[in-house]
mmCIF file of C-alpha atoms in Angstrom:
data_model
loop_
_atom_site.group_PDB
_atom_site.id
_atom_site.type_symbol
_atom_site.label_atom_id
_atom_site.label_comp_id
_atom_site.label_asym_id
_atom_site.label_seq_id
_atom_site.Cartn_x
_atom_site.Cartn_y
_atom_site.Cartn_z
ATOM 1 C CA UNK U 1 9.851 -32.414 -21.033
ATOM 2 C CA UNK U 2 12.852 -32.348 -18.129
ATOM 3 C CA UNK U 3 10.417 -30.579 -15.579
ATOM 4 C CA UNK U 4 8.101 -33.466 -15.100
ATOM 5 C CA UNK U 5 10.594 -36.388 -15.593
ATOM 6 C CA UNK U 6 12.120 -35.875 -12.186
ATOM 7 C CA UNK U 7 8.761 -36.327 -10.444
ATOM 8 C CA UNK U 8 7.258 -39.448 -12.651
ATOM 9 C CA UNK U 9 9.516 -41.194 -14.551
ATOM 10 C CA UNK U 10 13.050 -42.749 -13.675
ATOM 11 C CA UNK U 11 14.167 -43.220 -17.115
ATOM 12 C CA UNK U 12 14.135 -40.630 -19.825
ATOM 13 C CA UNK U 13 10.913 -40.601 -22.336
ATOM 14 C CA UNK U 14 11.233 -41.907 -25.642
ATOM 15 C CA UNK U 15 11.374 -38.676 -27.211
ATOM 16 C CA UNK U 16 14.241 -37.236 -24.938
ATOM 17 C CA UNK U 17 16.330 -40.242 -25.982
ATOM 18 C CA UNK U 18 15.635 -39.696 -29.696
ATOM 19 C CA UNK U 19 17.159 -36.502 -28.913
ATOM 20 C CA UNK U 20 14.231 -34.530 -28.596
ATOM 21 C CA UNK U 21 13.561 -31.448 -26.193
ATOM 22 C CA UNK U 22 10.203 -29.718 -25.316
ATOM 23 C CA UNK U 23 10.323 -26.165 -25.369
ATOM 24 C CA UNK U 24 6.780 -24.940 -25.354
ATOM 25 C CA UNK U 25 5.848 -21.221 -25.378
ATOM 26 C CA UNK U 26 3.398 -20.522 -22.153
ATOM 27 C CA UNK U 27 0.022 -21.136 -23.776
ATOM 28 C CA UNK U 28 1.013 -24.544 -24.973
ATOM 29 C CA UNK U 29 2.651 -25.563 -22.131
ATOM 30 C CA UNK U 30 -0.155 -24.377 -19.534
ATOM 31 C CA UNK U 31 -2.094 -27.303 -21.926
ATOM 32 C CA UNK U 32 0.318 -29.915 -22.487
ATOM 33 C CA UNK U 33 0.254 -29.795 -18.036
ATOM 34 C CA UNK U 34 -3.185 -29.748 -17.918
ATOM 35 C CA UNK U 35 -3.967 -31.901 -20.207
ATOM 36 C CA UNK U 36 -1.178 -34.703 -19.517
ATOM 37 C CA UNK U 37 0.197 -33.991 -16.387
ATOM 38 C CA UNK U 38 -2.158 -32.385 -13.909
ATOM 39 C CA UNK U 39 -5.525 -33.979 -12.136
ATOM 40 C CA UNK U 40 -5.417 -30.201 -10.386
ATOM 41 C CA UNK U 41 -3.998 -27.000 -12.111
ATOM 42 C CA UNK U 42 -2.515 -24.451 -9.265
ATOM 43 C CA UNK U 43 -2.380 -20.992 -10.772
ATOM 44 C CA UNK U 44 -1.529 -17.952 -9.378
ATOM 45 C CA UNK U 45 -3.809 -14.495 -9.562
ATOM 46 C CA UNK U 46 -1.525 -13.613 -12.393
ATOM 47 C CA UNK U 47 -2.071 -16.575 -14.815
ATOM 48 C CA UNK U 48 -5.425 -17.764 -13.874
ATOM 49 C CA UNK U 49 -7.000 -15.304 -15.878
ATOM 50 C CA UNK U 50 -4.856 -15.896 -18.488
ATOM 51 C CA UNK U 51 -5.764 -19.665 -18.552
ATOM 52 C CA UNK U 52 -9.353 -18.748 -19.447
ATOM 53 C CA UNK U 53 -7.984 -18.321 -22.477
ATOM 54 C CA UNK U 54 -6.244 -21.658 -22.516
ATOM 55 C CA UNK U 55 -9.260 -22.984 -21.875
ATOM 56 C CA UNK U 56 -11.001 -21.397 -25.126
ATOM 57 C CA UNK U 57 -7.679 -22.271 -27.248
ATOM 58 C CA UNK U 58 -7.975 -25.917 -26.520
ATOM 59 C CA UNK U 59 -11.446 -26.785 -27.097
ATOM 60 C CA UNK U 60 -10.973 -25.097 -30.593
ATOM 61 C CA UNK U 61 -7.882 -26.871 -31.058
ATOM 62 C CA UNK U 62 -8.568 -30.163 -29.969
ATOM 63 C CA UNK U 63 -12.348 -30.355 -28.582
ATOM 64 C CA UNK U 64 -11.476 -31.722 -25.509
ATOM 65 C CA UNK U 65 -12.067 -30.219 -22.034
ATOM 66 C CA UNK U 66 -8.479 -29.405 -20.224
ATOM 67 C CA UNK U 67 -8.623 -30.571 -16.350
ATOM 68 C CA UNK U 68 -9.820 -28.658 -13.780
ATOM 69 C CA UNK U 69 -7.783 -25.399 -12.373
ATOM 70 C CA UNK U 70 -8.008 -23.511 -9.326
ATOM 71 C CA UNK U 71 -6.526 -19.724 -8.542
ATOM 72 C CA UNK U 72 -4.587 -19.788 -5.549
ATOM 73 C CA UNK U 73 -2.837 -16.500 -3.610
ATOM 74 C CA UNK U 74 -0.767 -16.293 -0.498
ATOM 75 C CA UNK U 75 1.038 -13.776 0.942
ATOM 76 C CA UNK U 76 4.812 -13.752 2.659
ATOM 77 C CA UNK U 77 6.964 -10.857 3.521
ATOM 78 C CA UNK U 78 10.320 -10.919 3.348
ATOM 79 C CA UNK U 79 12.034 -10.267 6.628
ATOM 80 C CA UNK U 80 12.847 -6.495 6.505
ATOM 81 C CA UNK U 81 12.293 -3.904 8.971
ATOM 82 C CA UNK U 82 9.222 -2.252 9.159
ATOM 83 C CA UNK U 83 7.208 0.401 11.647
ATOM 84 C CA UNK U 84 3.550 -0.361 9.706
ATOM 85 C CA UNK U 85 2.712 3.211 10.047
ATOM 86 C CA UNK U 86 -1.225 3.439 9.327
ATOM 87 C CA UNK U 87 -2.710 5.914 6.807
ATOM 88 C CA UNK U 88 -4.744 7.334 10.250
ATOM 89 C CA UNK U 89 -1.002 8.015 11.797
ATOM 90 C CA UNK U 90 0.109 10.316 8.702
ATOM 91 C CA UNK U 91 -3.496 11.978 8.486
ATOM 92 C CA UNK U 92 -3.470 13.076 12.826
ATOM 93 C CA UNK U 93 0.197 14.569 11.851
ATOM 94 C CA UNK U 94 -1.200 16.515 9.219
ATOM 95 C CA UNK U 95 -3.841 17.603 10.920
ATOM 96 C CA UNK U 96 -1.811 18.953 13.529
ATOM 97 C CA UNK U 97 0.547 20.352 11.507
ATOM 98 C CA UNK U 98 -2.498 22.304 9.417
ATOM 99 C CA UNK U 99 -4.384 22.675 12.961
ATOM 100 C CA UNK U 100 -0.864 24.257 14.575
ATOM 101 C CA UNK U 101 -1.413 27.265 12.233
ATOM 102 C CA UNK U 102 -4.972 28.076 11.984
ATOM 103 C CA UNK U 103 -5.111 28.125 15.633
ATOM 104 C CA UNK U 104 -1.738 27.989 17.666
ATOM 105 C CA UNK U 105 -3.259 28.279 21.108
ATOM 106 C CA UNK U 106 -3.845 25.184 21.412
ATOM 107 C CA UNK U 107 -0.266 24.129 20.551
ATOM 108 C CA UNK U 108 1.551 26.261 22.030
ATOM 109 C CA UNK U 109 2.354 27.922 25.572
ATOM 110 C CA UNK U 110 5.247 30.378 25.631
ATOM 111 C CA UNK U 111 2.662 33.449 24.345
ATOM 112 C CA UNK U 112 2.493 36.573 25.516
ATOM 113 C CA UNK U 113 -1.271 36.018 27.536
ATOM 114 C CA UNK U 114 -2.536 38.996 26.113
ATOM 115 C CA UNK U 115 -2.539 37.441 22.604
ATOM 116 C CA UNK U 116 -4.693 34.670 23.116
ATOM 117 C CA UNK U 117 -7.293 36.624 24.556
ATOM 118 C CA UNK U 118 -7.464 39.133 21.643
ATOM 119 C CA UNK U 119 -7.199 36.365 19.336
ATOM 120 C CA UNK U 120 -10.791 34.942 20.978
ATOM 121 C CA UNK U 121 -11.965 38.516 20.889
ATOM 122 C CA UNK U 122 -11.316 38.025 17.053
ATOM 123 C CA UNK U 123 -13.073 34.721 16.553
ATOM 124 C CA UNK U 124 -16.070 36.302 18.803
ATOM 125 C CA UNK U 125 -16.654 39.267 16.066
ATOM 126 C CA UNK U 126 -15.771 36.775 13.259
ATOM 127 C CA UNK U 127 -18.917 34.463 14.351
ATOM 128 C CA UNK U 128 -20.926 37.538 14.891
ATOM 129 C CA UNK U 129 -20.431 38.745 11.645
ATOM 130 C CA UNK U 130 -21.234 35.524 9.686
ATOM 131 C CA UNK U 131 -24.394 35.450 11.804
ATOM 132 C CA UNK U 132 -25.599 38.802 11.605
ATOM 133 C CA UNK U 133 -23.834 40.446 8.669
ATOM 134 C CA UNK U 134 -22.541 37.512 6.092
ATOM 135 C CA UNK U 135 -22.966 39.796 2.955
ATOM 136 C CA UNK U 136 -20.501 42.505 4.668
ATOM 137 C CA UNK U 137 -17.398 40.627 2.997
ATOM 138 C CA UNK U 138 -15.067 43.510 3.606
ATOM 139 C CA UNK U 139 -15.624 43.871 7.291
ATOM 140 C CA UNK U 140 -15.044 40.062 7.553
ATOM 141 C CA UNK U 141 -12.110 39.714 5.503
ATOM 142 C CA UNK U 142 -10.495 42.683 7.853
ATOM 143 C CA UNK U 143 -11.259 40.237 10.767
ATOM 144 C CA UNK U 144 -9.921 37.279 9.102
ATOM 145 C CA UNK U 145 -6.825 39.232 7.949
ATOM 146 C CA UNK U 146 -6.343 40.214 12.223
ATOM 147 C CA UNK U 147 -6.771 36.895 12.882
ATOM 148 C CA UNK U 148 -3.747 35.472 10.311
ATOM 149 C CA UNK U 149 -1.563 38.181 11.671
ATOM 150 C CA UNK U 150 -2.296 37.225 15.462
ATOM 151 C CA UNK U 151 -1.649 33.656 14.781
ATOM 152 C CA UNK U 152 1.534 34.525 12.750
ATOM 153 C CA UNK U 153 2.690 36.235 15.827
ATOM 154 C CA UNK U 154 1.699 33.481 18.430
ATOM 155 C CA UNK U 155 3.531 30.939 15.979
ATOM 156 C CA UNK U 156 7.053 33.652 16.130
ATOM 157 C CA UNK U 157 6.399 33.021 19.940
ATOM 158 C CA UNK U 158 7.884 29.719 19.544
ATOM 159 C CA UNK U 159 9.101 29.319 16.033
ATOM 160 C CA UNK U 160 10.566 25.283 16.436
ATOM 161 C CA UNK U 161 7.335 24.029 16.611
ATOM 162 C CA UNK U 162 5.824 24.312 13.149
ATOM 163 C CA UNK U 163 9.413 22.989 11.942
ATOM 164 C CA UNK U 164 8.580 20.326 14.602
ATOM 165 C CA UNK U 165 5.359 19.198 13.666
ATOM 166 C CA UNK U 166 6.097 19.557 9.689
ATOM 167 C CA UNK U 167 9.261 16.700 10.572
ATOM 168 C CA UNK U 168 7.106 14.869 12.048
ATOM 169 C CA UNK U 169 4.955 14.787 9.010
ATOM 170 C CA UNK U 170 8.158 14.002 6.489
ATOM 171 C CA UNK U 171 9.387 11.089 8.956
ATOM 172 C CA UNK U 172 6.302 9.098 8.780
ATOM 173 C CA UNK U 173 5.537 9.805 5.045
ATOM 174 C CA UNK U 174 9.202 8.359 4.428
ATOM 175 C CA UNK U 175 8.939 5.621 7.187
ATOM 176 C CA UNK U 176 5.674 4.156 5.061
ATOM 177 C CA UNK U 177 7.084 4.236 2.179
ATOM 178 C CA UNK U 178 10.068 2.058 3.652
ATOM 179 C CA UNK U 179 7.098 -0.150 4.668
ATOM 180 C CA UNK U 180 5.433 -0.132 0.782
ATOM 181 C CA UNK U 181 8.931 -1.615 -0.220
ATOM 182 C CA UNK U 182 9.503 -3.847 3.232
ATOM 183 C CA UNK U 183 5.607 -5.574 3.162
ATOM 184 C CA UNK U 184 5.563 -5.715 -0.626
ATOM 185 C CA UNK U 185 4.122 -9.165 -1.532
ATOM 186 C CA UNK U 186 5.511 -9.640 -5.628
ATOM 187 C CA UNK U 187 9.500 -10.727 -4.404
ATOM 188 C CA UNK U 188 10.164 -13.345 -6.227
ATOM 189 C CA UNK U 189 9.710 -16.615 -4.192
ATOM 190 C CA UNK U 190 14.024 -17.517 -3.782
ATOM 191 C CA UNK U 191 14.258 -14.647 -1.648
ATOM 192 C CA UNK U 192 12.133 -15.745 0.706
ATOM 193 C CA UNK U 193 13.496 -17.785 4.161
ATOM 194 C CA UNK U 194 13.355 -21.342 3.591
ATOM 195 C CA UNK U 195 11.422 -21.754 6.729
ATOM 196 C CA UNK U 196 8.980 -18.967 5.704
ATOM 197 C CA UNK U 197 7.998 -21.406 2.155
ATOM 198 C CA UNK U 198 7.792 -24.378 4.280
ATOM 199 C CA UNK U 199 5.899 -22.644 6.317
ATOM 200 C CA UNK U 200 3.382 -21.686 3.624
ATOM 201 C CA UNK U 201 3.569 -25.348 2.109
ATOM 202 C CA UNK U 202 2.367 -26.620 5.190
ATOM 203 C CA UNK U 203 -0.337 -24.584 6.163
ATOM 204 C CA UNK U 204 -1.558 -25.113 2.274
ATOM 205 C CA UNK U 205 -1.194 -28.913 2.759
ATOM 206 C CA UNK U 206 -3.318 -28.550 6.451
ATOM 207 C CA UNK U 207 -6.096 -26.684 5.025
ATOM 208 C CA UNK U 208 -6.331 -29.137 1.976
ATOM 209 C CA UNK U 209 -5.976 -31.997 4.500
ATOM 210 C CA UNK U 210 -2.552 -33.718 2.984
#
């Protein structure tokens, strides 16, 4: 077994100069470890579940208890660039993109003045209605159909700024998912920074007091 020979033993075992190699499939070698080589098995989230099952496997096997294991995460991100756009950041721009169309006085300021006011002349009679009329659908779809086509011509007013908002939208939708791929914590370990493991080793080694 050439993996623990460098840390134990300065000779070769007897079986490795009989010409012998150890190539266990994962089960068996999680045991042979824990049972022979380990007084602490470190897994991972990934295999310490699947150890359970070690676990089982060996006292059938062999009726023995394997040593003790313990499930151990961390997390390191590789150094790429990143903006760590929040989930709140994309959900304001969307509001004010959807907001920017339902009601595009507050967004905007190169309207003719007489539109605004006949738009709130519109949402007076549309309130009215739903208070003192609500059954009287048609009359308050006619009022809600004024209303789109007021708004649709406040929006022509200045027509950059839906284009403006809706960008605004698309550049922090891509710029988080160039964060999912930048703070993503399964790299493999070798692509890490040196100093970044070390790092990690030594705050493992603090906490554990070695």
């Amino acid at each position: 077994f050439r993996s623990g020979r460098a840390a134990t033993h300065a000779q070769p075992w007897e079986l490795e100069r009989c010409g012998w190699q150890l190539r266990p499939r994962a089960l068996t070698l999680s045991a042979f470890a824990r049972l022979l080589l380990a007084d602490l098995f470190v897994h991972g989230i990934g295999g310490a579940k699947y150890d359970e099952i070690m676990e089982d496997f060996i006292m059938a096997l062999l009726g023995v208890p394997p040593g003790p294991a313990c499930c151990v995460s961390a997390t390191a991100y590789l150094p790429l660039p990143h903006a760590d756009i929040r989930a709140a950041d994309i959900s304001a721009a969307r509001h004010r993109s959807r907001d920017l169309r339902f009601n595009p006085q507050r967004h905007l300021r190169n309207v003719p003045a007489e539109l605004p006011r006949e738009r709130a002349e519109l949402v007076r009679r549309a309130t009215e209605l739903r208070a003192m009329q609500p059954r009287d659908h048609a009359a308050r779809s006619l009022v809600f159909q004024a209303l789109q086509r007021l708004n649709a011509q406040m929006l022509a007013a200045d027509p950059w700024r839906a284009a403006e908002y809706d960008q605004q939208v698309q550049t922090l939708e891509a710029q988080q998912r160039t964060d999912g791929v930048a703070r993503d914590r399964e790299y493999f370990y070798v692509l890490h920074l040196r100093e970044t493991l070390q790092q990690l080793v030594a705050g493992v080694q603090s906490s554990m007091g070695i």
